[in-house]
Short mmCIF file of C-alpha atoms and ligand atoms in Angstrom, two decimals:
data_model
loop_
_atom_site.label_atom_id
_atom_site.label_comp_id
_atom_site.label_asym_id
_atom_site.label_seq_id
_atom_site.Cartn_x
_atom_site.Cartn_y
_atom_site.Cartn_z
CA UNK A 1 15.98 -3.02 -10.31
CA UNK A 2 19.48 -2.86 -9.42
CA UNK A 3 21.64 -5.31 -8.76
CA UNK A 4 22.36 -6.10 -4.97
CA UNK A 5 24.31 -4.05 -3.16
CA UNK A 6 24.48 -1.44 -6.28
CA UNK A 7 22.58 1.21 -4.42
CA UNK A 8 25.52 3.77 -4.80
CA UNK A 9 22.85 6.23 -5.15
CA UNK A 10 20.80 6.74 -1.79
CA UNK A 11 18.94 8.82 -3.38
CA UNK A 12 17.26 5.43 -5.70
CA UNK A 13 16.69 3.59 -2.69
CA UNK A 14 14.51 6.47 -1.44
CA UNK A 15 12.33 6.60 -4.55
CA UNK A 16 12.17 2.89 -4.42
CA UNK A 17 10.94 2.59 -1.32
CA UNK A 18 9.19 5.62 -1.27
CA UNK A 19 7.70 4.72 -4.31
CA UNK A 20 6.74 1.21 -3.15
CA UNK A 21 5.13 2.86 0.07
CA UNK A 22 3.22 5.77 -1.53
CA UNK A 23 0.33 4.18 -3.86
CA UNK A 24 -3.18 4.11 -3.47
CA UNK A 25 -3.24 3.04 -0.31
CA UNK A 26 -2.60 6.71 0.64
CA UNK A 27 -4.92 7.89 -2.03
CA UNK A 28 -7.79 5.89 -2.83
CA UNK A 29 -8.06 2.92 0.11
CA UNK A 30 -6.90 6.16 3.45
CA UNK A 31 -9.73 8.36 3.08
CA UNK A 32 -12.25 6.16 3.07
CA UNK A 33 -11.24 3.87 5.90
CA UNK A 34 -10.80 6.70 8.15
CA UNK A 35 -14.80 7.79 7.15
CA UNK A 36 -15.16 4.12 7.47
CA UNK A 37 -13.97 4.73 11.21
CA UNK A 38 -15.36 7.94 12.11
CA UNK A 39 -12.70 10.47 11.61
CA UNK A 40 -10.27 12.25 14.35
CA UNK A 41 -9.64 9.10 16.83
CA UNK A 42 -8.79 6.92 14.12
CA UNK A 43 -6.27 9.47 12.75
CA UNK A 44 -4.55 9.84 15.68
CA UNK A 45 -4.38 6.21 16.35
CA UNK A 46 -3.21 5.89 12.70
CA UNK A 47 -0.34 8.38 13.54
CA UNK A 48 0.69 6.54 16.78
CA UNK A 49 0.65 2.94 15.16
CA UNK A 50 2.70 4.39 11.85
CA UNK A 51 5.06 5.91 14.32
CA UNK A 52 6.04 3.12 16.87
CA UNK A 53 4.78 0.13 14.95
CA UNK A 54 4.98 0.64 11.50
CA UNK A 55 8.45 2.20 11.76
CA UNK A 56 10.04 -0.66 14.10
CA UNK A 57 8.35 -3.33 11.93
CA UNK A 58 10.16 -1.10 8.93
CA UNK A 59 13.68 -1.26 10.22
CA UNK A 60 13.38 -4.69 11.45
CA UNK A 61 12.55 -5.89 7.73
CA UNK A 62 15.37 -3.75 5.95
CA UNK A 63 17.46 -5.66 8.78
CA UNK A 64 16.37 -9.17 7.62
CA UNK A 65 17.04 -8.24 4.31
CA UNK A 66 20.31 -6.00 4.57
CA UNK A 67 21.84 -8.76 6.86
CA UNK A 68 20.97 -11.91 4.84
CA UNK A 69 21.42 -10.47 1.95
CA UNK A 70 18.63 -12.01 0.15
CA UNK A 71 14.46 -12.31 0.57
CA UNK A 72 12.74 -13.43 3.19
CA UNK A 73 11.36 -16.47 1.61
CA UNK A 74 15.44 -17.29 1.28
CA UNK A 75 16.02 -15.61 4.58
CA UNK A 76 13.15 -17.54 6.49
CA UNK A 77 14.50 -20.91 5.09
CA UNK A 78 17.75 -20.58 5.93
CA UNK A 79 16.88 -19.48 9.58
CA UNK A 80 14.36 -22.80 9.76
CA UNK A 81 17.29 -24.72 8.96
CA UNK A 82 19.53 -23.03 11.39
CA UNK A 83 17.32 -23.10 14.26
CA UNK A 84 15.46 -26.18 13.50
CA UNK A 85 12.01 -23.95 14.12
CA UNK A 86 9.26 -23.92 11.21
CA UNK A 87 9.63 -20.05 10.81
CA UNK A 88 9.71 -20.67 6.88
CA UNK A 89 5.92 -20.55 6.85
CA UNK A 90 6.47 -16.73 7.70
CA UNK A 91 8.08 -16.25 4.18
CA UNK A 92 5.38 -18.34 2.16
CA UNK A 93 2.67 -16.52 3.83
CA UNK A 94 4.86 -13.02 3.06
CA UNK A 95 4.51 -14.59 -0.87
CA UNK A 96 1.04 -15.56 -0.83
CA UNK A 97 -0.25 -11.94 0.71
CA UNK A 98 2.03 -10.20 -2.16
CA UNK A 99 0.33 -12.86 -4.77
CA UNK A 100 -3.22 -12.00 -3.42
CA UNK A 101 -2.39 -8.65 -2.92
CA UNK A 102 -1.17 -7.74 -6.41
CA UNK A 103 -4.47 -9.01 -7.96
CA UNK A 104 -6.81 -7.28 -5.70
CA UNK A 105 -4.04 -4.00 -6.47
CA UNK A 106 -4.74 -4.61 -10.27
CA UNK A 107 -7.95 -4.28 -10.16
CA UNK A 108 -8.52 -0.93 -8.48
CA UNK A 109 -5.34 -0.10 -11.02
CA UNK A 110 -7.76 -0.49 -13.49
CA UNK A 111 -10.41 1.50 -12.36
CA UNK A 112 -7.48 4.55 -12.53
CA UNK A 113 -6.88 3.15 -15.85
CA UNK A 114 -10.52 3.37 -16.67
CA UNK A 115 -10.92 6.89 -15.54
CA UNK A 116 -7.77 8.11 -17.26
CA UNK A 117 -9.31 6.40 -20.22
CA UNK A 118 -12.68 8.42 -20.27
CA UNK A 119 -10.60 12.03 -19.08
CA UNK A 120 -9.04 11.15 -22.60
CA UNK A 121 -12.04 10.94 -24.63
CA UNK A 122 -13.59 14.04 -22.69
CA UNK A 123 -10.72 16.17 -24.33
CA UNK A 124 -12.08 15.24 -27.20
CA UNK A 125 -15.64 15.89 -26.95
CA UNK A 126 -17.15 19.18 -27.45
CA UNK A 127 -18.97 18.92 -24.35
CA UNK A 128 -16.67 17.69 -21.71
CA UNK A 129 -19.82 17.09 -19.39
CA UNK A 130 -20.94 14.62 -21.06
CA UNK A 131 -18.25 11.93 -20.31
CA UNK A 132 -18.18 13.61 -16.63
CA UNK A 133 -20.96 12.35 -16.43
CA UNK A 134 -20.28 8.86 -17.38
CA UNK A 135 -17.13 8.78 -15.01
CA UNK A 136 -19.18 6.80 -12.27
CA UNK A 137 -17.63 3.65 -10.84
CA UNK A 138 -21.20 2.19 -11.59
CA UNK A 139 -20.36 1.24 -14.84
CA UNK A 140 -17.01 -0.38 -13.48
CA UNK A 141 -19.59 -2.08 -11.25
CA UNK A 142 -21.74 -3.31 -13.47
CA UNK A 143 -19.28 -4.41 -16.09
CA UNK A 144 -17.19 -7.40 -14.82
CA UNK A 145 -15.35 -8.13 -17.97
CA UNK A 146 -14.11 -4.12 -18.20
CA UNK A 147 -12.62 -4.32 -14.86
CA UNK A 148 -10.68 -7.80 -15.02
CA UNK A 149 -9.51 -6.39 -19.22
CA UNK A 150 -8.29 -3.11 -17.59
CA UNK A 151 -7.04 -4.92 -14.56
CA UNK A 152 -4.98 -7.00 -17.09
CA UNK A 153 -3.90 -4.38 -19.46
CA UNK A 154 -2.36 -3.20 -15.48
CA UNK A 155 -0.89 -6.56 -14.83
CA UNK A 156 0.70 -7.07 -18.84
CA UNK A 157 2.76 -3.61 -18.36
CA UNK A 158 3.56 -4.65 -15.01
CA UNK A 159 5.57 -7.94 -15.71
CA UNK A 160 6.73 -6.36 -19.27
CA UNK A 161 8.47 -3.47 -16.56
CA UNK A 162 9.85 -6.46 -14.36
CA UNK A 163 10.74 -8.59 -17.38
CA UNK A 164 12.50 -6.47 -19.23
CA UNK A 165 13.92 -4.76 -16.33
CA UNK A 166 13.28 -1.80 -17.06
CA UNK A 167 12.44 -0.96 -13.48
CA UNK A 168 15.02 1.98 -12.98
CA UNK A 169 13.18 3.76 -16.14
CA UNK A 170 10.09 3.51 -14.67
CA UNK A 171 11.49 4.91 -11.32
CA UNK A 172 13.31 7.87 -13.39
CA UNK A 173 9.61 8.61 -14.85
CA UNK A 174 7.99 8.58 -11.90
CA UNK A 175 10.60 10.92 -10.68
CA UNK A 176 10.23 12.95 -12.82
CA UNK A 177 6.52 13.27 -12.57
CA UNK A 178 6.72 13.42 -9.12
CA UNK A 179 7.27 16.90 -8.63
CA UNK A 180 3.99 17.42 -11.30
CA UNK A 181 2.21 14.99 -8.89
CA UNK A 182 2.94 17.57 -5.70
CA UNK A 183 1.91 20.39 -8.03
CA UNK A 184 -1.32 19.11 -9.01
CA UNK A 185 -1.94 17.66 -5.21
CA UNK A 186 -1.48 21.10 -4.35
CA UNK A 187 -3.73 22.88 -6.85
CA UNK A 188 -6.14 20.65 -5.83
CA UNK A 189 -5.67 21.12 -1.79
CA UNK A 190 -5.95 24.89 -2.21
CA UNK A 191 -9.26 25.05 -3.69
CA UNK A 192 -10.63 21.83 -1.46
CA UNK A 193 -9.56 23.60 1.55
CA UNK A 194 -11.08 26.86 0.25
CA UNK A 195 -14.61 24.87 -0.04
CA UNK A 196 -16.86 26.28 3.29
CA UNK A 197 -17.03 22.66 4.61
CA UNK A 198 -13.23 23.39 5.80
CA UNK A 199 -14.08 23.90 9.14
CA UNK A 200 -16.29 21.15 9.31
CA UNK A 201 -13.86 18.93 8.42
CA UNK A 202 -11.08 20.26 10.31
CA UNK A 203 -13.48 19.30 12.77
CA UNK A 204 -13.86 15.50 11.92
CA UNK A 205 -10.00 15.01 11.31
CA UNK A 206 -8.07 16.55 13.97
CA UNK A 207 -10.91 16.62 16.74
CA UNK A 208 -10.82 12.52 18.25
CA UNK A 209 -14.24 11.84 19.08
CA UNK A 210 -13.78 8.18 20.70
CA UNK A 211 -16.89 6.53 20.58
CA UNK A 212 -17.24 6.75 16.85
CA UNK A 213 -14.42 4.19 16.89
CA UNK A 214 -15.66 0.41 16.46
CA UNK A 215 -14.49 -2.96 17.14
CA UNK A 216 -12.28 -3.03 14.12
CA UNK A 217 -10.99 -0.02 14.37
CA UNK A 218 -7.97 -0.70 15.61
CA UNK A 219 -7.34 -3.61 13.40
CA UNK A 220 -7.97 -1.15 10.42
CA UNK A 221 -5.62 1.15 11.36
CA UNK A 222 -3.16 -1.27 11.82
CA UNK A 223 -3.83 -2.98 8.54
CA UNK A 224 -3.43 0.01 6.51
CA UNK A 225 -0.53 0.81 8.39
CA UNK A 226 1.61 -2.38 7.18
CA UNK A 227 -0.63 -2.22 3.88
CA UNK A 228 0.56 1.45 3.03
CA UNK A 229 4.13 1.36 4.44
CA UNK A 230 4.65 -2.24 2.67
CA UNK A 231 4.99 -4.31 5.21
CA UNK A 232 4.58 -7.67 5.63
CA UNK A 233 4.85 -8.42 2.33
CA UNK A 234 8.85 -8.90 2.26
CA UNK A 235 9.06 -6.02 -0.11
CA UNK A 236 11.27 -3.97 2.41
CA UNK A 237 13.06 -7.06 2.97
CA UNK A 238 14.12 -7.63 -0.73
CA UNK A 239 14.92 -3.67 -0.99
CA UNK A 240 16.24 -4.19 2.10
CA UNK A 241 18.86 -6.91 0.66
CA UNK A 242 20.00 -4.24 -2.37
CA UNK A 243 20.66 -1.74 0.20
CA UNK A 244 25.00 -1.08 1.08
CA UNK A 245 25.81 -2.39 4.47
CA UNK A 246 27.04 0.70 6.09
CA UNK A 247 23.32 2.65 5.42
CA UNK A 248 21.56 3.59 8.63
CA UNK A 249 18.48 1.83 8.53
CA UNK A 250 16.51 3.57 11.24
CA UNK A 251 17.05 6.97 9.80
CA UNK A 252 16.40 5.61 6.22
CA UNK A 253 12.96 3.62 8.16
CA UNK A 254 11.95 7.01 9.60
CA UNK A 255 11.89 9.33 6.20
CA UNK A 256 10.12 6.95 4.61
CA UNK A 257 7.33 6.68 7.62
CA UNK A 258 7.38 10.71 7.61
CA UNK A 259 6.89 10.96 4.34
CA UNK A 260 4.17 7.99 3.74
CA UNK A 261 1.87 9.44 6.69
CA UNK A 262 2.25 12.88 5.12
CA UNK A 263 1.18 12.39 2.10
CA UNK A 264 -1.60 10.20 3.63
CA UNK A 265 -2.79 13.36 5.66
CA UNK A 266 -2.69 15.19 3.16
CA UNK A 267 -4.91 12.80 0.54
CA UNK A 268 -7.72 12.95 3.05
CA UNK A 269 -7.42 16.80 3.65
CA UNK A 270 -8.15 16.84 -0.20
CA UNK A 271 -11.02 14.38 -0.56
CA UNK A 272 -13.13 14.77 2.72
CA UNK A 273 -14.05 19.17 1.72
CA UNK A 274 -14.99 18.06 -1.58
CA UNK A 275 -16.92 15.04 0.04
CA UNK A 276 -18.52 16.94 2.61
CA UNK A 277 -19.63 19.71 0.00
CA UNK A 278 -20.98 16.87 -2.15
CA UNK A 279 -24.43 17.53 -3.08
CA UNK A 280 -25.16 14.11 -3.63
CA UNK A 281 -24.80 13.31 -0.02
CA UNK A 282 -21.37 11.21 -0.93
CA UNK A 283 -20.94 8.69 2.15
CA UNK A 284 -17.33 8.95 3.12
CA UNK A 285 -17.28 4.61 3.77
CA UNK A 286 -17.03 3.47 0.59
CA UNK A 287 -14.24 2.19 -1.29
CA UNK A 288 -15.13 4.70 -4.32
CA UNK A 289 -15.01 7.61 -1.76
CA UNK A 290 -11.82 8.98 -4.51
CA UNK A 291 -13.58 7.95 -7.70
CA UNK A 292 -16.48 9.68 -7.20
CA UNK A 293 -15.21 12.66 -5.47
CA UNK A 294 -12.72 14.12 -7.44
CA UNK A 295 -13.74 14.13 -11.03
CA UNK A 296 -17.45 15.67 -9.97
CA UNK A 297 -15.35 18.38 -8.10
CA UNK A 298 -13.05 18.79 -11.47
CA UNK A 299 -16.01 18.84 -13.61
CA UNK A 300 -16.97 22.33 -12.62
CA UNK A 301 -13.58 23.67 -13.36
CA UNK A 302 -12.34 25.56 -17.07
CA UNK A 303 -9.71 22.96 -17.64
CA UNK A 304 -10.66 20.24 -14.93
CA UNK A 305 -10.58 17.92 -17.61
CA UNK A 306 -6.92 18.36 -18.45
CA UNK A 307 -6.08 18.60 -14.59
CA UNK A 308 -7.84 15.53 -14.39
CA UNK A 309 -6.51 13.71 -16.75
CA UNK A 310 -2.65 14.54 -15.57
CA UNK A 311 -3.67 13.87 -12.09
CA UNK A 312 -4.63 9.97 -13.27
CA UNK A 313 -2.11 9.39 -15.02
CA UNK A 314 0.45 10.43 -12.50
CA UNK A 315 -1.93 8.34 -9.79
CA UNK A 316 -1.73 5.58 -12.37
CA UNK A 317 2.18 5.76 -12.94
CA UNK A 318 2.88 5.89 -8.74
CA UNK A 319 0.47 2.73 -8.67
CA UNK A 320 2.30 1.06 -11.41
CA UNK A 321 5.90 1.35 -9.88
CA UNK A 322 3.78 0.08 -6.54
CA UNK A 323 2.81 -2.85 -8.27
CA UNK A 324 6.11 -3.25 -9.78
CA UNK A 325 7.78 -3.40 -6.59
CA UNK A 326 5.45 -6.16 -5.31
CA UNK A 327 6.10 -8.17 -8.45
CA UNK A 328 9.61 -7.79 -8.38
CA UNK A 329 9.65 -9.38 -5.02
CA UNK A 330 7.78 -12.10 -5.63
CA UNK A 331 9.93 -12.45 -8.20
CA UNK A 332 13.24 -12.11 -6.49
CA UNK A 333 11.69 -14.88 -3.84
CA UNK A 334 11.48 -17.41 -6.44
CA UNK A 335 14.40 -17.03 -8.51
CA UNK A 336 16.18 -17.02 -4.92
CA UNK A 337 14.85 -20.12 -4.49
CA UNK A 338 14.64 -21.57 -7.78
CA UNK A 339 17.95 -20.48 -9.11
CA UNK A 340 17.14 -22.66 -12.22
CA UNK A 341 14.43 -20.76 -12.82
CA UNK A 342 14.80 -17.30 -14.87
CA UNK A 343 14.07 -13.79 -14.20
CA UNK A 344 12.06 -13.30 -16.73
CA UNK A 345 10.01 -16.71 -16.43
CA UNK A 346 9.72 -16.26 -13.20
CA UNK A 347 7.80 -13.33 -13.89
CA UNK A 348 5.77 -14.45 -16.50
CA UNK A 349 4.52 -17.57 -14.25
CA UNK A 350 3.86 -15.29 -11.83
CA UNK A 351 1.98 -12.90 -13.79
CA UNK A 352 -0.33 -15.51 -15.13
CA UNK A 353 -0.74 -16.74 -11.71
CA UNK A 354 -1.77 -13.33 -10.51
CA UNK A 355 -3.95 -12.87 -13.48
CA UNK A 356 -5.91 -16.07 -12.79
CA UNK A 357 -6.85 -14.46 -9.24
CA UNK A 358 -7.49 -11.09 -10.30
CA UNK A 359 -10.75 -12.93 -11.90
CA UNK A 360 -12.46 -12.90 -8.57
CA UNK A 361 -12.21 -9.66 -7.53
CA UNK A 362 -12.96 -8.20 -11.18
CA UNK A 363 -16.17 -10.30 -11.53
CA UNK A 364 -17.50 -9.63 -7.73
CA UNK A 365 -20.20 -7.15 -8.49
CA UNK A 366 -21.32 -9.01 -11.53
CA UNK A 367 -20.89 -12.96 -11.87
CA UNK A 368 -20.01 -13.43 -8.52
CA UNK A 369 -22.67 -11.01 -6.72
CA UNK A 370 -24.16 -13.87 -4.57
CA UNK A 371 -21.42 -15.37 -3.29
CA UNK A 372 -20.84 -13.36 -0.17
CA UNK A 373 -18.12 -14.59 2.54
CA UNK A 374 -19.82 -13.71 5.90
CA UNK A 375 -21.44 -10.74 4.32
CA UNK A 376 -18.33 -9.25 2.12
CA UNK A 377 -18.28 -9.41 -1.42
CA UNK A 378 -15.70 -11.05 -2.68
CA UNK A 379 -13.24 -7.44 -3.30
CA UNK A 380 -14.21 -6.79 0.04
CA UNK A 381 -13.51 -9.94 1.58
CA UNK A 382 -9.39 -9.69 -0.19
CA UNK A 383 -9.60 -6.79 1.30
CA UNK A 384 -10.66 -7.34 4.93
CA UNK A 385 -8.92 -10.97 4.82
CA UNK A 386 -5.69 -9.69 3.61
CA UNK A 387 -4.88 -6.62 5.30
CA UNK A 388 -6.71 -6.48 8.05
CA UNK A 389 -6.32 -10.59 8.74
CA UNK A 390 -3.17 -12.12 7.11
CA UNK A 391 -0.80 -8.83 7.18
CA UNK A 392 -1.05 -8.58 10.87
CA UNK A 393 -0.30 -12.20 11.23
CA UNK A 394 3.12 -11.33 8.98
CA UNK A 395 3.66 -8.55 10.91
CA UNK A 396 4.44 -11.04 13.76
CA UNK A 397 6.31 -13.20 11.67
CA UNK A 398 8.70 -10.42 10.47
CA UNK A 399 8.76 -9.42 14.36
CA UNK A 400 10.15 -13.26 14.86
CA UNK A 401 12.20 -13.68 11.62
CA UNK A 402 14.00 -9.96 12.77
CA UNK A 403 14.97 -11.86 16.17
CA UNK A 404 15.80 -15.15 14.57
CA UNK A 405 17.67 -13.96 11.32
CA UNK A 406 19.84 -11.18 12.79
CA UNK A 407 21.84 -11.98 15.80
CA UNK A 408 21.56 -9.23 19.01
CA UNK A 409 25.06 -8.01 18.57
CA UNK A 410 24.15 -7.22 14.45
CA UNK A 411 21.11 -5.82 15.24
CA UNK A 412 22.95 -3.39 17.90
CA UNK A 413 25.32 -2.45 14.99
CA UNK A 414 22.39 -1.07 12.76
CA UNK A 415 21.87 1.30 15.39
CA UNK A 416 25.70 1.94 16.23
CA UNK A 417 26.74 2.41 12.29
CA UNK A 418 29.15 5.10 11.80
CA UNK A 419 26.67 7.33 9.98
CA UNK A 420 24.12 6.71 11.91
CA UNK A 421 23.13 9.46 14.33
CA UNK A 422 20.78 6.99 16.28
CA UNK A 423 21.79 6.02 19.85
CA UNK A 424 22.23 2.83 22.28
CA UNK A 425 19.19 3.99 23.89
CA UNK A 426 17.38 3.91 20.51
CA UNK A 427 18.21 -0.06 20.15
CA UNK A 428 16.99 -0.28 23.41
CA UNK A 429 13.18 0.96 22.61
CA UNK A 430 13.29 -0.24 19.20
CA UNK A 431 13.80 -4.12 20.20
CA UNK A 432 11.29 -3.46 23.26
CA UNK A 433 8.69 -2.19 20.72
CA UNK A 434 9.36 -4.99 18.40
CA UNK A 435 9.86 -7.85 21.31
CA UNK A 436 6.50 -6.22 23.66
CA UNK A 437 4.61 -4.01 21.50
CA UNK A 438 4.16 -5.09 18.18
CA UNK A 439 2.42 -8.38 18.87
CA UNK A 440 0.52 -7.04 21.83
CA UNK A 441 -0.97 -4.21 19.45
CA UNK A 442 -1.49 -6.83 16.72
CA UNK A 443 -2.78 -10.02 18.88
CA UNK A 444 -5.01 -6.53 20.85
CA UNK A 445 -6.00 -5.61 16.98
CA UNK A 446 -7.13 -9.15 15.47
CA UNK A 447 -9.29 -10.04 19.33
CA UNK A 448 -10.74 -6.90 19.21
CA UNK A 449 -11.95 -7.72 15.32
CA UNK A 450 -13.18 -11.03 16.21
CA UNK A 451 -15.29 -9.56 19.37
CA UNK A 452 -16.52 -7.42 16.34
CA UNK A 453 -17.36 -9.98 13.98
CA UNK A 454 -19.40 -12.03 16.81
CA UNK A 455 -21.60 -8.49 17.81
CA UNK A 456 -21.93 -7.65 14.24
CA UNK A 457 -25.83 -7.74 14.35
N1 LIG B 1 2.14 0.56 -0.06
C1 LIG B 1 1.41 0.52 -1.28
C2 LIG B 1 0.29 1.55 -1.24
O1 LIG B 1 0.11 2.22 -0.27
C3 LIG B 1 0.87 -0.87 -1.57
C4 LIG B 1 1.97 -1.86 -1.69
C5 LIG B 1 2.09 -2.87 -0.78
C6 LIG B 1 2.92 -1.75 -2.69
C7 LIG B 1 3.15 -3.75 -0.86
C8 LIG B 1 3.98 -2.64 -2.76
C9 LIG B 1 4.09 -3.65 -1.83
O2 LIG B 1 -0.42 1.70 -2.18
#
């Protein structure tokens, strides 16, 4: 990770925050949330929060961090101090969602991992089918102690990346590999949206069919929103902080929103054909909606093993520099605050820290089975509690810390920059979405999920 204000290079701050925002959230946890939700309605509502929401909540954190200069656990203590308000609660909470967060991330890292792990062995066998066959996220189910080893082996190369800084390399690989990535994504979009079940899907996605919306759907969409555009977590506010003073924030907030809900669309224009051609009746709700879907459709292909086993690894590698980016800020928080405290042991504490919780959600199909938290499982539950609960809840703090941290003539100045093409009128919306909006949509989101959770029969 660079040091602050090194970004010479816009170019690395795009692939860093890019790369921080496009993870599985677009690819494995999308898809099935919007099946989850019935289809079209949620989409669109998707589209509308990333777009007035999730962009102003974007440019706000950059803000905190590009002002300040440092994190917002640093940022959120030094405004408590200056305004004699308890805001600083705001930047724990930011630390404990990335903590919680990371371990529930490693987890479904590992099932990747475990996939890439059996495309492997299928090149070797004679008869790729029979490892196909194995790759069923039933036997990640039913083995507890493979999920939290593979989740581990995740979280080991993780803080090795962070500790040894090698951060920029793993950006340059991923770089690299990202134009393989859009290669393969494409491959695999031509002959999904060649299946017949185009139409039908077509159908689903872009037609909005209301009442197949639920209580909590639009605290979903809101959730994934700040879960797939990192936000809430202070990670844009740390990247934020490395950025030069003179960048233009909004326009750097909206290619990274463009590109995020693109390659969102586009994941579940891949899955749902194959889904809906599934013989096995696939239900689109469920959290191994990817998993199940691809390597079945791969299966029947000459070479689907190879394709496969690129396409994993690339999916693995884009997941990685996620998690690095959410380690490196919780990092960056502590040393901030700890300056006593080094990088790399920072890290390390962190990473055992991280392990520790990653036990739950590893071990919630097997050990854990019976303990259910008002009905969830306990990977269900991080799930549900985190993004759909605590993120919104950061969401307003960030909304608070923006107002707080950066004073009205600064925050005017983001907008005015020299390079900036963005106008007076601009500020003007922006601060009435973030001011109005925001926590109407998010207070609307989490009342509407608590009507929900009282009806749930
Ligand atoms: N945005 C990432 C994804 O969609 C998840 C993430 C959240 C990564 C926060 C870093 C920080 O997969």
């Amino acid at each position: 990770m660079p040091k602050r204000s090194s970004f010479k290079k816009r170019f690395s701050f795009y692939l860093l925050a890019i790369g921080s925002a496009c993870g599985l959230g677009n690819l494995w946890r999308f898809p099935y949330i919007v099946g989850e939700n019935g289809g079209g309605a949620f989409l669109l509502i998707y589209m509308l929060l990333s777009f007035t929401i999730g962009l102003t909540l974007l440019i706000a954190e950059l803000m905190i961090g590009n002002s300040r200069g440092v994190s917002v656990l640093a940022a959120s203590e030094k405004v408590s101090s200056e305004t004699k308000q308890p805001v600083f609660v705001f930047g724990w909470l930011s630390l404990l969602i990335s903590t919680l967060t990371l371990a529930y991330y490693s987890v479904i890292c590992g099932w990747v991992l475990h996939y890439l792990t059996q495309f492997v062995m299928s090149l070797f066998q004679i008869d790729p089918a029979f490892y196909l066959s194995k790759m069923s996220v039933n036997i990640l189910h039913h083995n507890g102690w493979l999920q939290f080893m593979l989740a581990s082996v995740h979280l080991i190369v993780t803080v090795i990346i962070v500790v040894k800084g090698f951060e920029e390399g793993v950006e340059r690989w991923v770089s690299y590999l990202l134009p393989l990535f859009g290669l393969l994504v494409v491959g695999l979009l031509i002959g999904s949206l060649s299946l017949d079940t185009t139409t039908d899907v077509l159908r689903f996605l872009f037609y909005p069919d209301f009442s197949k919306l639920n209580w909590n759907s639009l605290s979903h969409a809101l959730g994934h929103v700040l879960f797939t555009l990192s936000l809430g977590f202070g990670t844009m506010v740390t990247f934020g902080s490395y950025l030069k003073k003179d960048e233009s924030l909004p326009i750097i907030g909206l290619r990274v929103t463009v590109v995020d809900t693109l390659v969102s669309l586009v994941a579940v224009l891949l899955i749902f054909p194959i889904a809906f051609s599934s013989s096995k009746n696939q239900p689109l709700t469920d959290p191994s909606l990817l998993f199940e879907v691809l390597p079945r459709f791969l299966s029947a292909y000459k070479g689907g093993v190879l394709f496969g086993l690129v396409f994993f690894l690339c999916l693995w590698l884009a997941a990685l520099n996620a998690s690095v980016g959410l380690l490196e800020t919780i990092t960056a928080n502590l040393v901030e605050r700890r300056p006593d405290l080094k990088r790399s042991k920072s890290a390390i504490i962190s990473g055992v820290l991280i392990l520790f919780v990653a036990i739950f959600p590893s071990f919630s199909s097997t050990l854990f089975k019976n303990l259910l938290i008002s009905g969830h499982s306990i990977i269900d539950f991080f799930d549900i509690f985190i993004i759909n609960g605590l993120l919104p809840l950061a969401g307003i703090g960030m909304v608070i810390l923006a107002l707080k941290a950066v004073d009205a003539k600064s925050r005017y100045q983001v907008f005015k920059s020299e390079k900036s093409v963005t106008s007076e009128k601009m500020y003007t919306h922006w601060e009435f979405v973030l001011k109005w909006i925001v926590p109407s949509i998010i207070l609307f989101g989490l009342f509407f999920q608590g009507i929900g959770w009282l009806v749930k029969p």
